[in-house]
Amino acid sequence: MSIDNNWVFKQADNEDTEFLPVARFPTNIHLDLMHHGIIEDPFLGKNEDNVQWVGEKAWIYKTTFSKPIVDSSKAVLAFHGLDTYATVVLNGKQILKTENMFIPERVDVTELLQTGEDNILEITFDSAYLTGKKIVKKYPDHHWGCWNGDASRLAVRKAQYHYGWDWGPTLMTCGPWRPIELEIYTSRLVDLYFTCDIDKSLKSAEVVAKVDVEGEASEVRVEISTEGKSVGSATVKVQDGFATTTFRVQDPDLWYPATYGGQPLYTLTATLTSENQVHDKASKRFGLRRAEVIQQKLDDAPGTTFFFEINNIPVFCGGSNWIPADSFLPRIKPQRYRDWVKLVVDGNQVMVRVWAGGIFEDTAFYEACDEMGVLVWQDFLFGCGNYPAFPEFLDSVEREATANVKLLRHHPSIVIWAGNNEDYQYQEAENLDYDPNDKDPQSWLKSSFPARYIYEKVLVDVTKELVPNTYYHFGSPWGGADTRDPTVGDIHQWNVWHGTQEKYQNFGKLAGRFVSEFGMEAFPNIKTIDGYLPEGSKDVDRYPQSSTVDFHNKADGHERRIALYLVENMRYKFEPFEQYIYCTQLMQAECLASAYRLWKRQWKGPGREYCAGALVWQINDCWPVTSWAIVDYHLRPKLAYFTVKRELAPITIGLKRTMHSIPADRYTRASVKRVHKIEMWASNLTLQRRSVSVQFKAWDVVSGNEIYSKTLHDDFVLEPNRSVEITEFEVPVKRQNTDEEAGIIVAAYLVEGGIQIARYVNWPEPLKYTHLQKPKKLEIKLSHNAGRVEISAEVPVKGVALECEDDAVVFADNCVDIVPGETVVIGVKGLTKGEEDKIGVRYLGL
């Protein structure tokens, strides 16, 4: 039974406060204080600063419940998540003390429960922040240091982003954040799990089902089914609390990522019995699939590959990084998780990386990934710092890892576990001890980087025992000579925005075998900003450089960096605010699309998988903020979401301009010929060989006149699952060496069976030098059935973005380039016939 009623709370050290009812259950302290008006919403204005006292107080949660009348049974209180330092008292007796937010706890309370009267359950939560400070003081010899948040977070097994990050607020929560249940039983199923071996031919699968049992029940009936049909079943004896049986599945229905096939799920069910009495029943859904990380030599490049192979298919993993979807976790509903994952899938993304500074996500998240075909890269929860390794901490970490791997190991979506986020980078930056030739784990504990013991010993042992068929990666990034080595493992490519602040047009030179982080900031939707301004659209701080708007950007140096990338690339203005927001989003959209386009170009087939994946930082936000997210806190996509979606489509065409200076002789600097060229390639991520027509056009940006049109190939072959170079040629101009190329817009198309299947429009860069014209005939038409928007113009128009005040209106695409003579069609939901006037439009140069 759920212990979810009658909960009240109060501040522990203030006798003047009374117990108040909670807002919900599970819950946390900020949600309850907001519910009663004791604090204002920390997401509004600068209220975050005004609630910091909450995290430095102790809080009591209390409830009463009745014990069901059951004879000769065991009673256990199951705490699925207590945040973080909790002392639990039942009927006046302490039964539990916790120090880890991520460990589910179970306590036998058989002798403590009272029948016929209320049982009183009281939980006191101490300040995680102050407790962490005391631990730091207790271990002065450890090198305490981190990026983001207070260094004391390293001592506390709590979601690290609660301490603040460069995209999120500091909100030190506490409380019963996951359910609490009273279990009464004589025998129970402790765990239901399996190992699976799928033959390389994919024709058969061996599933070894395993059941851990508590109590005296003697038999377990185990069954595998799919779509309600039994695939196999067996009844097995329980011996020493364990039962196992093996199933062989012929011609299994295999689970694939969304872009490669279906997601059939099997159900493994265990029924625990004794003398024809059913004691317990449990089931888990799972998928049958082979999943490997392939690291092998390349044909003609240094280092090794790093790509995921699913059911023998090498997969280019375009996707994104995932952070917790709210600072206050108990209010994230299962449907919200599904909505987020659907955005990922609809955006043609194959993988999400569950980042180390958050949580082991809610079951609903992984189930959505299983059902919709999203691969999951799962980090263990250590990020951006030098974690300690004193004995009690190591014990807690091992329990945490064991418990959560057991909870998650049946999900087919999880294809990799990684030890940490950027902790090895922190070790390098701080010059902490690390000798790759030292293979003695005990010596690591004595070094200035003792957390190596966690990543290379504790987590290795846990994953080897519990998920032997899933690849474990020491950290992210991790690979070659150091974490920046682009030829081995994965890299985080932050030399655009951070680091050397490269131009994003140079992303092609910044590739790695797998790029698991990169990104660019942009402002969120104006409705999101109005939502956090205390006075909404009438607020005096409703402008880009206001203190409140700056407060809702936690990145160091964000003012300079957004300004740098804007001023390098486009003409922009601060007013109206909406147009400035548009410019930041267009800049982000161009930046990220460039990265995906250029890196996917390097996925060139067997032996030439020079870049096998790119995960943008990040898909989502935990509060309303200006950040690297491509969809904001309220699930409103930024323009980059759509440009990334187009670049991750199964078939794409790419163009890149280059300029070559050719001097007349080795001495001159006056007699130099400038040759502007176009490189053209195509990417085919499908598994079929495709034959396409390749077409190319060019326009004068000022007049809108079409100056060039040619079919370059009538029957060009795109080999499956790779990118291929098509051609290289000079930008078509009337006069060479006159910089006429700076006014020429070009576009390339792939046509199959008379249907256009890929399109890309290429503009001279930087865009700020281009003489963009304001269209006089920009037409936005809604189709008769209101399911399509048709866009056309008489001159080239960059980045046409459709808008609507109503969030129920959803566009299937956005931020499209318009060229004369073409109509771009975008799907739309939520409008009815004749509602064109509800559609707003923006473009560069408006």
PDB file of C-alpha atoms in Angstrom, residues 656-760:
ATOM      1  CA  LYS A 656      30.217  24.158 -48.300  1.00  0.00           C
ATOM      2  CA  ARG A 657      31.903  27.219 -49.781  1.00  0.00           C
ATOM      3  CA  THR A 658      35.662  27.545 -49.891  1.00  0.00           C
ATOM      4  CA  MET A 659      37.870  30.364 -51.072  1.00  0.00           C
ATOM      5  CA  HIS A 660      41.300  29.735 -52.577  1.00  0.00           C
ATOM      6  CA  SER A 661      43.855  32.519 -53.157  1.00  0.00           C
ATOM      7  CA  ILE A 662      46.194  31.850 -56.051  1.00  0.00           C
ATOM      8  CA  PRO A 663      49.070  34.357 -56.399  1.00  0.00           C
ATOM      9  CA  ALA A 664      50.507  35.010 -59.856  1.00  0.00           C
ATOM     10  CA  ASP A 665      53.973  34.205 -58.498  1.00  0.00           C
ATOM     11  CA  ARG A 666      55.624  33.387 -55.191  1.00  0.00           C
ATOM     12  CA  TYR A 667      56.414  37.026 -54.359  1.00  0.00           C
ATOM     13  CA  THR A 668      53.339  39.057 -55.201  1.00  0.00           C
ATOM     14  CA  ARG A 669      50.557  40.060 -52.922  1.00  0.00           C
ATOM     15  CA  ALA A 670      48.888  42.319 -55.482  1.00  0.00           C
ATOM     16  CA  SER A 671      48.314  39.843 -58.310  1.00  0.00           C
ATOM     17  CA  VAL A 672      46.185  37.277 -56.524  1.00  0.00           C
ATOM     18  CA  LYS A 673      43.281  35.383 -58.008  1.00  0.00           C
ATOM     19  CA  ARG A 674      40.497  34.398 -55.647  1.00  0.00           C
ATOM     20  CA  VAL A 675      38.603  31.250 -56.565  1.00  0.00           C
ATOM     21  CA  HIS A 676      35.333  30.553 -54.758  1.00  0.00           C
ATOM     22  CA  LYS A 677      34.291  26.930 -54.863  1.00  0.00           C
ATOM     23  CA  ILE A 678      31.353  24.807 -53.775  1.00  0.00           C
ATOM     24  CA  GLU A 679      31.857  21.360 -52.271  1.00  0.00           C
ATOM     25  CA  MET A 680      28.815  19.096 -52.548  1.00  0.00           C
ATOM     26  CA  TRP A 681      28.067  15.808 -50.810  1.00  0.00           C
ATOM     27  CA  ALA A 682      25.087  13.728 -49.776  1.00  0.00           C
ATOM     28  CA  SER A 683      24.304  11.531 -46.761  1.00  0.00           C
ATOM     29  CA  ASN A 684      22.172   8.431 -46.926  1.00  0.00           C
ATOM     30  CA  LEU A 685      21.493   6.959 -43.482  1.00  0.00           C
ATOM     31  CA  THR A 686      18.944   4.479 -44.816  1.00  0.00           C
ATOM     32  CA  LEU A 687      19.902   0.872 -45.432  1.00  0.00           C
ATOM     33  CA  GLN A 688      18.906   0.990 -49.099  1.00  0.00           C
ATOM     34  CA  ARG A 689      20.935   1.965 -52.131  1.00  0.00           C
ATOM     35  CA  ARG A 690      19.273   5.036 -53.646  1.00  0.00           C
ATOM     36  CA  SER A 691      19.473   6.424 -57.166  1.00  0.00           C
ATOM     37  CA  VAL A 692      18.809  10.166 -57.326  1.00  0.00           C
ATOM     38  CA  SER A 693      18.914  13.153 -59.593  1.00  0.00           C
ATOM     39  CA  VAL A 694      21.246  15.909 -58.347  1.00  0.00           C
ATOM     40  CA  GLN A 695      20.134  19.436 -59.194  1.00  0.00           C
ATOM     41  CA  PHE A 696      21.775  22.783 -58.547  1.00  0.00           C
ATOM     42  CA  LYS A 697      20.538  26.376 -58.813  1.00  0.00           C
ATOM     43  CA  ALA A 698      21.796  29.889 -58.078  1.00  0.00           C
ATOM     44  CA  TRP A 699      20.185  33.313 -57.587  1.00  0.00           C
ATOM     45  CA  ASP A 700      21.270  36.893 -57.293  1.00  0.00           C
ATOM     46  CA  VAL A 701      20.468  37.922 -53.727  1.00  0.00           C
ATOM     47  CA  VAL A 702      19.488  41.504 -54.645  1.00  0.00           C
ATOM     48  CA  SER A 703      17.368  41.037 -57.742  1.00  0.00           C
ATOM     49  CA  GLY A 704      16.151  37.544 -57.004  1.00  0.00           C
ATOM     50  CA  ASN A 705      16.936  36.525 -60.570  1.00  0.00           C
ATOM     51  CA  GLU A 706      17.823  32.885 -61.141  1.00  0.00           C
ATOM     52  CA  ILE A 707      21.263  32.943 -62.759  1.00  0.00           C
ATOM     53  CA  TYR A 708      22.058  29.245 -62.947  1.00  0.00           C
ATOM     54  CA  SER A 709      20.147  25.959 -63.085  1.00  0.00           C
ATOM     55  CA  LYS A 710      21.550  22.576 -63.973  1.00  0.00           C
ATOM     56  CA  THR A 711      20.986  18.897 -63.372  1.00  0.00           C
ATOM     57  CA  LEU A 712      24.443  17.672 -62.387  1.00  0.00           C
ATOM     58  CA  HIS A 713      23.557  13.970 -62.365  1.00  0.00           C
ATOM     59  CA  ASP A 714      20.511  12.129 -63.617  1.00  0.00           C
ATOM     60  CA  ASP A 715      21.296   8.872 -61.859  1.00  0.00           C
ATOM     61  CA  PHE A 716      23.652   9.382 -58.947  1.00  0.00           C
ATOM     62  CA  VAL A 717      23.993   6.407 -56.586  1.00  0.00           C
ATOM     63  CA  LEU A 718      23.857   6.941 -52.846  1.00  0.00           C
ATOM     64  CA  GLU A 719      25.297   3.874 -51.159  1.00  0.00           C
ATOM     65  CA  PRO A 720      23.510   2.881 -47.946  1.00  0.00           C
ATOM     66  CA  ASN A 721      24.449   4.154 -44.496  1.00  0.00           C
ATOM     67  CA  ARG A 722      27.191   6.597 -45.434  1.00  0.00           C
ATOM     68  CA  SER A 723      28.004   9.985 -46.888  1.00  0.00           C
ATOM     69  CA  VAL A 724      29.428  10.376 -50.359  1.00  0.00           C
ATOM     70  CA  GLU A 725      31.166  13.240 -52.120  1.00  0.00           C
ATOM     71  CA  ILE A 726      29.344  14.378 -55.258  1.00  0.00           C
ATOM     72  CA  THR A 727      31.370  17.147 -56.872  1.00  0.00           C
ATOM     73  CA  GLU A 728      33.279  20.387 -56.461  1.00  0.00           C
ATOM     74  CA  PHE A 729      32.951  23.411 -58.739  1.00  0.00           C
ATOM     75  CA  GLU A 730      33.277  27.168 -58.793  1.00  0.00           C
ATOM     76  CA  VAL A 731      30.457  29.428 -57.671  1.00  0.00           C
ATOM     77  CA  PRO A 732      28.654  30.456 -60.880  1.00  0.00           C
ATOM     78  CA  VAL A 733      29.315  34.140 -61.584  1.00  0.00           C
ATOM     79  CA  LYS A 734      29.526  36.308 -64.694  1.00  0.00           C
ATOM     80  CA  ARG A 735      32.862  37.901 -63.786  1.00  0.00           C
ATOM     81  CA  GLN A 736      35.659  36.194 -61.940  1.00  0.00           C
ATOM     82  CA  ASN A 737      37.718  37.855 -59.208  1.00  0.00           C
ATOM     83  CA  THR A 738      35.201  40.616 -58.482  1.00  0.00           C
ATOM     84  CA  ASP A 739      33.681  39.238 -55.268  1.00  0.00           C
ATOM     85  CA  GLU A 740      30.442  38.798 -57.158  1.00  0.00           C
ATOM     86  CA  GLU A 741      30.198  35.482 -55.309  1.00  0.00           C
ATOM     87  CA  ALA A 742      29.238  37.356 -52.123  1.00  0.00           C
ATOM     88  CA  GLY A 743      25.862  38.118 -53.688  1.00  0.00           C
ATOM     89  CA  ILE A 744      25.057  34.629 -54.957  1.00  0.00           C
ATOM     90  CA  ILE A 745      22.693  32.226 -53.182  1.00  0.00           C
ATOM     91  CA  VAL A 746      22.975  28.573 -54.228  1.00  0.00           C
ATOM     92  CA  ALA A 747      20.812  25.541 -53.570  1.00  0.00           C
ATOM     93  CA  ALA A 748      21.136  21.817 -54.163  1.00  0.00           C
ATOM     94  CA  TYR A 749      18.428  19.178 -54.421  1.00  0.00           C
ATOM     95  CA  LEU A 750      18.103  15.422 -54.503  1.00  0.00           C
ATOM     96  CA  VAL A 751      15.139  14.128 -56.477  1.00  0.00           C
ATOM     97  CA  GLU A 752      13.973  10.508 -56.521  1.00  0.00           C
ATOM     98  CA  GLY A 753      11.142   9.347 -58.747  1.00  0.00           C
ATOM     99  CA  GLY A 754      10.155  12.938 -59.392  1.00  0.00           C
ATOM    100  CA  ILE A 755       9.903  13.735 -55.679  1.00  0.00           C
ATOM    101  CA  GLN A 756      12.306  16.085 -53.928  1.00  0.00           C
ATOM    102  CA  ILE A 757      13.798  14.164 -50.990  1.00  0.00           C
ATOM    103  CA  ALA A 758      16.519  16.591 -49.905  1.00  0.00           C
ATOM    104  CA  ARG A 759      17.152  20.321 -50.194  1.00  0.00           C
ATOM    105  CA  TYR A 760      19.773  22.700 -48.872  1.00  0.00           C
TER     106      TYR A 760
END
